[in-house]
Amino acid sequence: MQNQKVIKQNGTAEAFSPEKIDRILRLAAKGFDLDLSKVTARLSDFVKDNIPSSKLIKDLTLTVLNLTSVEEPDWKNMAGRLKLFELYKNTARLRGSNHKDSPIPYDYPAFLEFAVANKIYGPDILAKYSPEEIRTAAGFINPEYDLLYDYAGINLLIKRYLCEFNDSIVELPQEMFLSIALLIEQDEDKEHRLAQVKDTYQKLADRKISLGTPLLMNLRRPNGNLSSCFITVMDDNRDSIFYVIDQISAISKFGGGVGVNISRVRCKGSRIKGVKNASGGVIPWIRIINDTAVAVNQQGKRKGAVTVSLDMWHRDIEDFLDLRTENGDQRMKAYDIFPQVVIPDLFMKKVENNEKWLLVDPHEIREKYNVELGDLWGKKFEEIYNQLYLDAEFGKLEMAKFFPAKELLKKLMKSQIETGMPYIAFKDTLNRYNPNKHDGVIIGTNLCTESHSNVRPSRFDEKTFDNQGNIIQKVHDGLVHVCNLVSINLAFIDSDEELESVCQTSVRILDNAIDLTKVPILEGTLHNRRYRTIGIGAMGLADHLAKRSIPYIKSADYVDDLFEKIALYNISASIDTARRKGTFEAYPGSDWDKGLILGRPSLWYQQNSKYKNRWNRIFADLQKYGIRNSQLSAIAPNTSSSLIQGCSASVLPIYSKFFIETHGKGSIPNCPPFIRDKFWFYQENKNISQQIVIDIMSRINKWIDTGISIELMYNLNRNIRAVDVYNTIMDAWKKDIKTLYYTRTIQKDGSSAEKEECVSCAG
């Protein structure tokens, strides 16, 4: 290699320098106990004469990355630094700098002026902060935070989140985090806001808090939507159907994931204006939603993502369960939709008792009984349903059909094993724990099943005409669920004091985001103001447990205690925010107003918690100040953002102790952060009974006021039978789990189906 040349990016050639490579490797390996001769011994494999410098660095990085193992996981961290140094070099060139050292010295004020002048950023930071404040904030930047990322993390950060200029990345990680902190705190009291900017910046940069994708991607860009989750509902008329389809396209355009409930729409064969068999049912409309999601993608990053929910009593439920299966009429399929079944307690009881289940047409029920069945839950639903059941047995319902309840559940389970779906939402459980049950009903969940609240369809007045002959149609009264998300990274939180501080910052970030976001639809803005719903989640639980030498399957009591503390800290922070800024609009009459927290009175906490005094203070403060946010917690899947955060996803067991992340441009070896020292305390989900997982999820669920993206995993190599799937679903329902997300199966050959996931929630 002595006489070989390297072609630099400016086209000039220079002699290959082993000393230069050695310097870069030692810089990237600083702090790690790695044998660099394993890399230098392989240089001859890829260093060829006239090799472009960019290819040399890429091949060097991949050589380092491919040395990653359970015994030596730090190679992936070293590879991350090499990728980072490449980013430094490229951005320095774009900015006209000759700087070549790493880490790069940040000049934030200069970058900010450049970003605003070139419309990379919106003008808000310069408008809200003085030059002196900007210089003070620039001093918060700690370039050492850049060195925390492994290869998968920095690669994803570059590919998806850092801002571009002329198709090249021009923003550096700490510039991104400081800009986000400045923007999220911009309207806080000027006396304290720079201290809050520093606090927010440090927790983001030090990977204590992970922002949902829209916040991370859009906050500093002009006119960005910051909300992750949306849920809307389709009424049974043409105006509403196409209005909702337009809502879906608007939400998808701005990067949001959508849930839409379609249970109000009449079934196949139902009457239209008295004409029998005129309706095509819900499937044709779902196919239009499917094509809308494909046509209007998520900001060019991927196709739109929509979950369509249907109640289990709907006459079209059989066709709905086959939406994504390969068999049957292809005209009845929608392969880009994520189906979700909304199940009442009564159905589960009939399954247990091996009874018949009644399927009905919502249009016929409206016409004959003046009841919107999709708006009912609990006793009210059971009363009307039992009446319908009796009337159907006497032939009084035209569109009624009886179906063995257990067979219908089996059909659902079969679809889950084949396709991973449908998701399940237990409607009565959702609404029992709904703090705003005085103000509406929860009819389904968002795309990743962790977030939900009251929604209602928009109403349409009669069409009128203005003076120019244009059609005017007033739309009103609708509510579309909106939620902003962050996740607490439990992997790197080491004390209760730190956890409480992280919770306080998370509440502040999300409550401020509500006031800053530009929701793409009016009904979402109204929902934000009425409920101020936020979703504080968690990731890295498997790492948190392993770090403390706690096997996942024996963690139930510890996890119960941990998430009770998180609930305490979140609720306390939101009450304190209400003291300063006021409550959410619908607070009067809510569970909070009635002195119920997470559906439970003060007495329950006196009898069941070891933190009685803390709960007493919270109940007293709640009575005095109210609460700012009607719902506070939601645990998202975090599959992609956990890579950036360097931890395991969400609160489930790890998938594998060592795995290969595959994507269009190659494969990335990865493993959990503490695997070398805590190998035996990491337990793989595919080797754990899912009933144990459900039990641990139920402990967490007790302290979560919305939901958890619970992914079930069945390993067919462990003699899984249909009864195991059945028992897991039954356990989930009986233990007050609100929703079930993906179902994944490990095949006999060890493979598993890839799952698709909304970028917004995954973040």
Short mmCIF file of N, CA, C and O in Angstrom, two decimals, residues 232-235 240-250 252 257-263 265 281-297 303-310 320 323 333-339 447:
data_model
loop_
_atom_site.label_atom_id
_atom_site.label_comp_id
_atom_site.label_asym_id
_atom_site.label_seq_id
_atom_site.Cartn_x
_atom_site.Cartn_y
_atom_site.Cartn_z
N THR A 232 -59.61 9.93 13.87
CA THR A 232 -60.84 10.55 13.41
C THR A 232 -61.91 9.47 13.27
O THR A 232 -61.63 8.29 13.45
N VAL A 233 -63.13 9.88 12.95
CA VAL A 233 -64.24 8.94 12.86
C VAL A 233 -65.10 9.31 11.66
O VAL A 233 -65.37 10.49 11.41
N MET A 234 -65.51 8.31 10.92
CA MET A 234 -66.27 8.49 9.69
C MET A 234 -67.75 8.27 9.95
O MET A 234 -68.14 7.25 10.52
N ASP A 235 -68.57 9.23 9.56
CA ASP A 235 -70.01 9.09 9.72
C ASP A 235 -70.60 8.41 8.48
O ASP A 235 -69.92 8.27 7.44
N SER A 240 -69.41 13.13 5.02
CA SER A 240 -68.45 12.76 6.07
C SER A 240 -67.37 11.84 5.54
O SER A 240 -66.18 12.00 5.86
N ILE A 241 -67.74 10.88 4.72
CA ILE A 241 -66.77 9.90 4.22
C ILE A 241 -65.64 10.60 3.46
O ILE A 241 -64.45 10.38 3.73
N PHE A 242 -66.00 11.48 2.55
CA PHE A 242 -64.96 12.14 1.75
C PHE A 242 -64.25 13.24 2.55
O PHE A 242 -63.08 13.54 2.28
N TYR A 243 -64.93 13.81 3.51
CA TYR A 243 -64.28 14.78 4.39
C TYR A 243 -63.19 14.10 5.21
O TYR A 243 -62.08 14.63 5.35
N VAL A 244 -63.49 12.91 5.74
CA VAL A 244 -62.50 12.16 6.52
C VAL A 244 -61.33 11.71 5.64
O VAL A 244 -60.17 11.75 6.06
N ILE A 245 -61.61 11.31 4.42
CA ILE A 245 -60.54 10.93 3.50
C ILE A 245 -59.62 12.12 3.25
O ILE A 245 -58.39 11.98 3.20
N ASP A 246 -60.20 13.31 3.15
CA ASP A 246 -59.38 14.51 2.99
C ASP A 246 -58.58 14.79 4.27
O ASP A 246 -57.42 15.21 4.19
N GLN A 247 -59.19 14.56 5.44
CA GLN A 247 -58.45 14.70 6.70
C GLN A 247 -57.23 13.78 6.71
O GLN A 247 -56.13 14.18 7.10
N ILE A 248 -57.44 12.54 6.30
CA ILE A 248 -56.35 11.56 6.28
C ILE A 248 -55.22 12.04 5.39
O ILE A 248 -54.04 11.96 5.75
N SER A 249 -55.56 12.57 4.24
CA SER A 249 -54.52 13.04 3.32
C SER A 249 -53.77 14.23 3.90
O SER A 249 -52.54 14.34 3.77
N ALA A 250 -54.49 15.14 4.59
CA ALA A 250 -53.84 16.31 5.19
C ALA A 250 -52.90 15.90 6.31
O ALA A 250 -51.77 16.41 6.43
N SER A 252 -51.47 12.92 6.74
CA SER A 252 -50.36 12.16 6.18
C SER A 252 -49.34 13.08 5.51
O SER A 252 -48.12 12.87 5.64
N GLY A 257 -49.42 9.87 11.73
CA GLY A 257 -50.08 8.58 11.56
C GLY A 257 -51.55 8.74 11.94
O GLY A 257 -51.89 9.49 12.84
N VAL A 258 -52.44 8.01 11.26
CA VAL A 258 -53.87 8.24 11.40
C VAL A 258 -54.59 6.97 11.87
O VAL A 258 -54.31 5.87 11.39
N GLY A 259 -55.53 7.15 12.79
CA GLY A 259 -56.50 6.12 13.12
C GLY A 259 -57.86 6.61 12.68
O GLY A 259 -58.20 7.78 12.89
N VAL A 260 -58.65 5.76 12.04
CA VAL A 260 -60.01 6.16 11.64
C VAL A 260 -60.97 5.03 11.98
O VAL A 260 -60.74 3.88 11.63
N ASN A 261 -62.02 5.38 12.71
CA ASN A 261 -63.06 4.39 13.03
C ASN A 261 -64.15 4.49 11.98
O ASN A 261 -64.63 5.57 11.64
N ILE A 262 -64.57 3.32 11.49
CA ILE A 262 -65.51 3.27 10.37
C ILE A 262 -66.80 2.52 10.74
O ILE A 262 -67.60 2.16 9.88
N SER A 263 -67.02 2.34 12.05
CA SER A 263 -68.13 1.51 12.51
C SER A 263 -69.51 2.11 12.27
O SER A 263 -70.51 1.39 12.31
N VAL A 265 -70.47 3.39 9.46
CA VAL A 265 -70.83 3.20 8.05
C VAL A 265 -71.63 1.91 7.88
O VAL A 265 -71.26 0.86 8.42
N GLY A 281 -71.01 -1.64 1.68
CA GLY A 281 -70.38 -1.90 2.96
C GLY A 281 -69.11 -1.09 3.17
O GLY A 281 -68.81 -0.15 2.43
N VAL A 282 -68.33 -1.47 4.19
CA VAL A 282 -67.16 -0.67 4.58
C VAL A 282 -65.94 -0.94 3.71
O VAL A 282 -65.06 -0.08 3.58
N ILE A 283 -65.83 -2.12 3.10
CA ILE A 283 -64.60 -2.49 2.40
C ILE A 283 -64.27 -1.55 1.24
O ILE A 283 -63.11 -1.13 1.10
N PRO A 284 -65.22 -1.18 0.38
CA PRO A 284 -64.86 -0.24 -0.70
C PRO A 284 -64.31 1.08 -0.18
O PRO A 284 -63.39 1.66 -0.78
N TRP A 285 -64.84 1.58 0.93
CA TRP A 285 -64.33 2.83 1.50
C TRP A 285 -62.94 2.63 2.09
O TRP A 285 -62.07 3.51 1.99
N ILE A 286 -62.72 1.47 2.69
CA ILE A 286 -61.38 1.17 3.23
C ILE A 286 -60.36 1.12 2.10
O ILE A 286 -59.22 1.57 2.26
N ARG A 287 -60.75 0.59 0.96
CA ARG A 287 -59.83 0.53 -0.18
C ARG A 287 -59.45 1.93 -0.66
O ARG A 287 -58.32 2.18 -1.07
N ILE A 288 -60.40 2.86 -0.59
CA ILE A 288 -60.09 4.25 -0.96
C ILE A 288 -59.14 4.86 0.07
O ILE A 288 -58.19 5.58 -0.29
N ILE A 289 -59.37 4.57 1.34
CA ILE A 289 -58.44 5.04 2.39
C ILE A 289 -57.06 4.46 2.14
O ILE A 289 -56.03 5.15 2.26
N ASN A 290 -57.01 3.18 1.80
CA ASN A 290 -55.75 2.50 1.50
C ASN A 290 -54.99 3.24 0.40
O ASN A 290 -53.79 3.56 0.54
N ASP A 291 -55.67 3.55 -0.68
CA ASP A 291 -55.01 4.20 -1.81
C ASP A 291 -54.63 5.64 -1.48
O ASP A 291 -53.63 6.16 -1.99
N THR A 292 -55.41 6.28 -0.62
CA THR A 292 -55.06 7.64 -0.18
C THR A 292 -53.76 7.62 0.62
O THR A 292 -52.89 8.48 0.45
N ALA A 293 -53.62 6.63 1.49
CA ALA A 293 -52.41 6.51 2.31
C ALA A 293 -51.17 6.30 1.43
O ALA A 293 -50.08 6.79 1.75
N VAL A 294 -51.33 5.57 0.34
CA VAL A 294 -50.21 5.33 -0.56
C VAL A 294 -49.90 6.59 -1.37
O VAL A 294 -48.74 6.95 -1.58
N ALA A 295 -50.96 7.27 -1.83
CA ALA A 295 -50.78 8.43 -2.72
C ALA A 295 -50.22 9.64 -1.99
O ALA A 295 -49.39 10.38 -2.54
N VAL A 296 -50.68 9.87 -0.74
CA VAL A 296 -50.23 11.03 0.02
C VAL A 296 -49.28 10.52 1.10
O VAL A 296 -49.70 10.10 2.16
N ASN A 297 -47.98 10.57 0.80
CA ASN A 297 -47.03 9.94 1.71
C ASN A 297 -46.60 10.87 2.83
O ASN A 297 -46.97 12.03 2.87
N LYS A 303 -44.70 5.84 2.71
CA LYS A 303 -46.12 5.99 2.44
C LYS A 303 -46.87 6.30 3.72
O LYS A 303 -46.41 6.01 4.82
N GLY A 304 -48.05 6.89 3.56
CA GLY A 304 -48.88 7.20 4.72
C GLY A 304 -49.27 5.94 5.46
O GLY A 304 -49.25 4.84 4.92
N ALA A 305 -49.62 6.11 6.72
CA ALA A 305 -49.93 4.96 7.56
C ALA A 305 -51.26 5.19 8.28
O ALA A 305 -51.41 6.17 8.99
N VAL A 306 -52.20 4.26 8.07
CA VAL A 306 -53.55 4.43 8.61
C VAL A 306 -54.02 3.12 9.23
O VAL A 306 -53.91 2.06 8.61
N THR A 307 -54.52 3.18 10.46
CA THR A 307 -55.22 2.05 11.03
C THR A 307 -56.71 2.33 10.96
O THR A 307 -57.18 3.40 11.35
N VAL A 308 -57.45 1.38 10.42
CA VAL A 308 -58.91 1.48 10.33
C VAL A 308 -59.51 0.54 11.36
O VAL A 308 -59.20 -0.65 11.38
N SER A 309 -60.35 1.09 12.24
CA SER A 309 -60.95 0.26 13.29
C SER A 309 -62.42 0.01 13.00
O SER A 309 -63.13 0.88 12.48
N LEU A 310 -62.85 -1.19 13.35
CA LEU A 310 -64.24 -1.61 13.17
C LEU A 310 -64.69 -2.36 14.41
O LEU A 310 -63.95 -3.22 14.91
N PHE A 320 -63.74 -7.83 7.03
CA PHE A 320 -62.72 -6.96 7.61
C PHE A 320 -61.53 -7.78 8.12
O PHE A 320 -60.37 -7.38 7.95
N LEU A 323 -58.95 -8.61 5.46
CA LEU A 323 -58.44 -7.50 4.64
C LEU A 323 -57.03 -7.73 4.12
O LEU A 323 -56.71 -7.37 3.00
N LYS A 333 -59.55 -6.67 -0.63
CA LYS A 333 -58.31 -6.56 0.14
C LYS A 333 -57.84 -5.12 0.22
O LYS A 333 -58.14 -4.29 -0.65
N ALA A 334 -57.06 -4.84 1.26
CA ALA A 334 -56.42 -3.53 1.43
C ALA A 334 -55.10 -3.77 2.17
O ALA A 334 -55.05 -3.74 3.39
N TYR A 335 -54.03 -4.00 1.42
CA TYR A 335 -52.78 -4.48 2.00
C TYR A 335 -51.93 -3.38 2.63
O TYR A 335 -50.92 -3.68 3.28
N ASP A 336 -52.31 -2.13 2.45
CA ASP A 336 -51.54 -1.04 3.06
C ASP A 336 -52.25 -0.44 4.26
O ASP A 336 -51.80 0.56 4.82
N ILE A 337 -53.34 -1.05 4.66
CA ILE A 337 -54.11 -0.62 5.83
C ILE A 337 -53.75 -1.50 7.02
O ILE A 337 -53.44 -2.68 6.88
N PHE A 338 -53.80 -0.91 8.21
CA PHE A 338 -53.55 -1.65 9.45
C PHE A 338 -54.89 -1.84 10.16
O PHE A 338 -55.37 -0.93 10.84
N PRO A 339 -55.53 -3.00 9.99
CA PRO A 339 -56.86 -3.19 10.59
C PRO A 339 -56.81 -3.31 12.10
O PRO A 339 -55.84 -3.85 12.67
N LEU A 447 -52.54 4.73 15.48
CA LEU A 447 -51.90 3.75 14.62
C LEU A 447 -51.07 2.71 15.37
O LEU A 447 -50.97 1.57 14.96
#
